[in-house]
Amino acid sequence: GINRGIFGVQTPKKIAIEELIMELERLNPCPNPMENLPKLDGNWQLLYSTISILGSKRTKLGLRDFISLGDFTQTIDIAKMKAVNTIEFTVPAFSMFRGSLTITASYRITSPTHVDITYESSTIVPNQLMNLFEKNYDLLLGIFNPAGWLEITYLDESWRVGRDDKENIFLLEKLPSS
């Protein structure tokens, strides 16, 4: 597995993945996603991203051996113009201790394909997980903070591709409604 790209991907595989994403973007059935908001509404799971946590960042956050990343999900609420990103963590050394970082952001539509994103709040639960990240919380938020802008370059009923102002790419799959 490529662990969603977070810990880096070898160059040939990264090129192949990003070529497939560009092919998806060329076939985009919804060129103006902000004019079709119901397709955006709901729960999404991150499959691949070019956000990376490498070297000393990975060590400082304990992500080498101590803490493992779980699912990355995003809930978009078009009525409230909010997005909630949740990153799940496990600490295998402590009987699979689990927790999550949740980041809430608002967005404002700026064009048929773009939104401006404003960070609102973040929480880590349970408190014991916050204790593990406390010294490096700003580093953690710096990696996952969605503030800036996002262009949605592909959208259908099942898939979404976005590119942000930090030159990151995101490939997400829509989760079934609950």
Short mmCIF file of C-alpha atoms in Angstrom, two decimals:
data_model
loop_
_atom_site.label_atom_id
_atom_site.label_comp_id
_atom_site.label_asym_id
_atom_site.label_seq_id
_atom_site.Cartn_x
_atom_site.Cartn_y
_atom_site.Cartn_z
CA GLY A 1 0.00 0.00 0.00
CA ILE A 2 0.91 3.61 -0.46
CA ASN A 3 -0.66 4.81 2.83
CA ARG A 4 -2.56 7.48 0.86
CA GLY A 5 0.79 8.99 -0.18
CA ILE A 6 1.28 10.61 3.24
CA PHE A 7 4.66 9.00 3.90
CA GLY A 8 5.89 9.51 0.36
CA VAL A 9 5.62 7.36 -2.74
CA GLN A 10 8.49 6.20 -4.91
CA THR A 11 8.78 8.39 -8.00
CA PRO A 12 7.63 5.86 -10.67
CA LYS A 13 4.50 4.97 -8.67
CA LYS A 14 3.80 8.65 -7.86
CA ILE A 15 4.07 9.56 -11.55
CA ALA A 16 1.72 6.71 -12.52
CA ILE A 17 -0.86 7.70 -9.88
CA GLU A 18 -0.76 11.36 -10.84
CA GLU A 19 -1.05 10.52 -14.57
CA LEU A 20 -4.21 8.53 -13.77
CA ILE A 21 -5.55 11.48 -11.77
CA MET A 22 -4.84 13.84 -14.69
CA GLU A 23 -6.70 11.45 -17.00
CA LEU A 24 -9.68 11.55 -14.62
CA GLU A 25 -9.51 15.36 -14.67
CA ARG A 26 -9.57 15.37 -18.49
CA LEU A 27 -12.75 13.26 -18.39
CA ASN A 28 -14.47 15.44 -15.75
CA PRO A 29 -18.25 15.04 -16.20
CA CYS A 30 -18.92 18.03 -13.92
CA PRO A 31 -16.72 20.95 -15.04
CA ASN A 32 -18.55 23.41 -12.73
CA PRO A 33 -18.87 21.54 -9.43
CA MET A 34 -19.97 24.60 -7.43
CA GLU A 35 -23.07 24.68 -9.61
CA ASN A 36 -23.85 21.07 -8.59
CA LEU A 37 -23.45 21.20 -4.80
CA PRO A 38 -25.56 18.10 -3.98
CA LYS A 39 -22.80 15.95 -5.52
CA LEU A 40 -20.32 17.45 -3.02
CA ASP A 41 -22.55 17.04 0.03
CA GLY A 42 -21.84 14.09 2.28
CA ASN A 43 -18.99 11.92 3.51
CA TRP A 44 -15.76 11.33 1.61
CA GLN A 45 -12.72 9.16 2.30
CA LEU A 46 -9.22 10.19 1.26
CA LEU A 47 -7.58 7.62 -0.99
CA TYR A 48 -4.47 9.53 -2.08
CA SER A 49 -2.81 12.85 -1.36
CA THR A 50 0.47 14.54 -2.12
CA ILE A 51 0.55 15.95 1.44
CA SER A 52 3.60 14.32 2.92
CA ILE A 53 5.00 13.73 6.38
CA LEU A 54 8.63 12.80 5.91
CA GLY A 55 11.90 12.89 7.82
CA SER A 56 12.01 14.90 11.02
CA LYS A 57 8.29 15.81 10.83
CA ARG A 58 7.40 12.13 10.89
CA THR A 59 9.77 11.50 13.81
CA LYS A 60 8.56 14.52 15.85
CA LEU A 61 4.94 13.42 15.46
CA GLY A 62 5.74 9.86 16.54
CA LEU A 63 4.57 8.48 13.20
CA ARG A 64 7.63 6.28 12.59
CA ASP A 65 6.86 3.45 14.99
CA PHE A 66 4.69 4.74 17.81
CA ILE A 67 1.54 6.23 16.24
CA SER A 68 -0.21 4.89 13.12
CA LEU A 69 -2.53 6.80 10.82
CA GLY A 70 -6.04 5.44 10.29
CA ASP A 71 -8.81 6.68 8.00
CA PHE A 72 -8.94 10.23 6.69
CA THR A 73 -12.53 11.34 6.14
CA GLN A 74 -14.23 14.57 5.18
CA THR A 75 -17.84 15.54 5.72
CA ILE A 76 -19.13 18.38 3.57
CA ASP A 77 -22.31 20.11 4.72
CA ILE A 78 -23.44 22.32 1.85
CA ALA A 79 -26.29 23.86 3.89
CA LYS A 80 -23.83 25.19 6.50
CA MET A 81 -20.95 25.68 4.03
CA LYS A 82 -18.67 23.68 6.33
CA ALA A 83 -16.20 20.86 5.93
CA VAL A 84 -15.06 18.63 8.78
CA ASN A 85 -11.85 16.66 8.25
CA THR A 86 -11.14 13.74 10.59
CA ILE A 87 -7.81 11.94 10.79
CA GLU A 88 -7.85 8.78 12.91
CA PHE A 89 -4.81 7.58 14.86
CA THR A 90 -3.93 4.38 16.68
CA VAL A 91 -1.17 3.72 19.20
CA PRO A 92 -0.45 -0.01 18.82
CA ALA A 93 1.87 -0.08 21.85
CA PHE A 94 -1.10 0.72 24.11
CA SER A 95 -3.53 -2.06 23.17
CA MET A 96 -4.58 -0.34 19.96
CA PHE A 97 -5.43 2.95 21.73
CA ARG A 98 -7.44 5.08 19.26
CA GLY A 99 -8.15 8.75 18.77
CA SER A 100 -8.67 11.40 16.15
CA LEU A 101 -7.86 14.92 15.04
CA THR A 102 -10.90 16.81 13.77
CA ILE A 103 -10.52 20.07 11.88
CA THR A 104 -13.57 22.19 11.08
CA ALA A 105 -13.43 24.76 8.30
CA SER A 106 -15.89 26.98 6.49
CA TYR A 107 -15.75 27.62 2.78
CA ARG A 108 -16.87 30.34 0.42
CA ILE A 109 -17.51 29.72 -3.26
CA THR A 110 -15.34 32.02 -5.39
CA SER A 111 -15.88 30.52 -8.87
CA PRO A 112 -17.59 27.53 -10.50
CA THR A 113 -14.56 25.37 -9.55
CA HIS A 114 -12.95 27.14 -6.55
CA VAL A 115 -13.63 27.65 -2.86
CA ASP A 116 -11.75 29.70 -0.30
CA ILE A 117 -11.32 27.74 2.93
CA THR A 118 -11.11 29.26 6.41
CA TYR A 119 -9.88 27.27 9.40
CA GLU A 120 -12.35 27.44 12.31
CA SER A 121 -11.31 24.94 14.98
CA SER A 122 -9.57 21.69 15.75
CA THR A 123 -9.76 19.07 18.48
CA ILE A 124 -7.91 15.93 19.38
CA VAL A 125 -9.70 13.23 21.33
CA PRO A 126 -9.19 11.61 23.72
CA ASN A 127 -7.09 13.93 25.89
CA GLN A 128 -4.36 11.29 26.18
CA LEU A 129 -3.75 11.61 22.44
CA MET A 130 -3.49 15.39 22.81
CA ASN A 131 -0.84 14.78 25.47
CA LEU A 132 1.17 12.79 22.89
CA PHE A 133 0.92 15.55 20.26
CA GLU A 134 0.99 18.59 22.57
CA LYS A 135 4.60 19.64 21.90
CA ASN A 136 4.11 19.35 18.15
CA TYR A 137 0.45 20.33 17.80
CA ASP A 138 1.30 23.35 15.61
CA LEU A 139 3.32 21.08 13.32
CA LEU A 140 0.38 18.65 13.09
CA LEU A 141 -2.05 21.48 12.29
CA GLY A 142 0.39 22.95 9.78
CA ILE A 143 0.31 19.68 7.86
CA PHE A 144 -3.46 19.11 7.90
CA ASN A 145 -4.86 22.68 8.09
CA PRO A 146 -7.08 23.13 5.01
CA ALA A 147 -7.00 26.97 5.04
CA GLY A 148 -6.36 28.54 1.63
CA TRP A 149 -8.16 27.72 -1.59
CA LEU A 150 -9.20 24.51 -3.28
CA GLU A 151 -10.02 23.84 -6.91
CA ILE A 152 -12.22 20.83 -7.60
CA THR A 153 -10.90 19.38 -10.84
CA TYR A 154 -13.03 16.22 -11.03
CA LEU A 155 -16.42 15.34 -9.55
CA ASP A 156 -18.92 12.57 -10.13
CA GLU A 157 -21.18 10.49 -7.85
CA SER A 158 -18.24 8.42 -6.57
CA TRP A 159 -14.99 10.36 -6.93
CA ARG A 160 -13.58 13.81 -6.31
CA VAL A 161 -10.20 15.32 -7.14
CA GLY A 162 -9.02 18.61 -5.70
CA ARG A 163 -5.89 20.73 -5.94
CA ASP A 164 -5.03 23.34 -3.33
CA ASP A 165 -2.93 26.50 -3.11
CA LYS A 166 -0.11 24.48 -1.53
CA GLU A 167 0.14 22.37 -4.74
CA ASN A 168 -1.35 19.31 -3.04
CA ILE A 169 -3.58 16.84 -4.88
CA PHE A 170 -6.42 14.99 -3.16
CA LEU A 171 -8.31 11.95 -4.49
CA LEU A 172 -11.40 11.07 -2.47
CA GLU A 173 -14.12 8.43 -2.73
CA LYS A 174 -17.70 9.17 -1.70
CA LEU A 175 -18.91 7.01 1.17
CA PRO A 176 -22.44 5.59 1.22
CA SER A 177 -25.03 7.75 2.99
CA SER A 178 -25.88 6.59 6.47
#
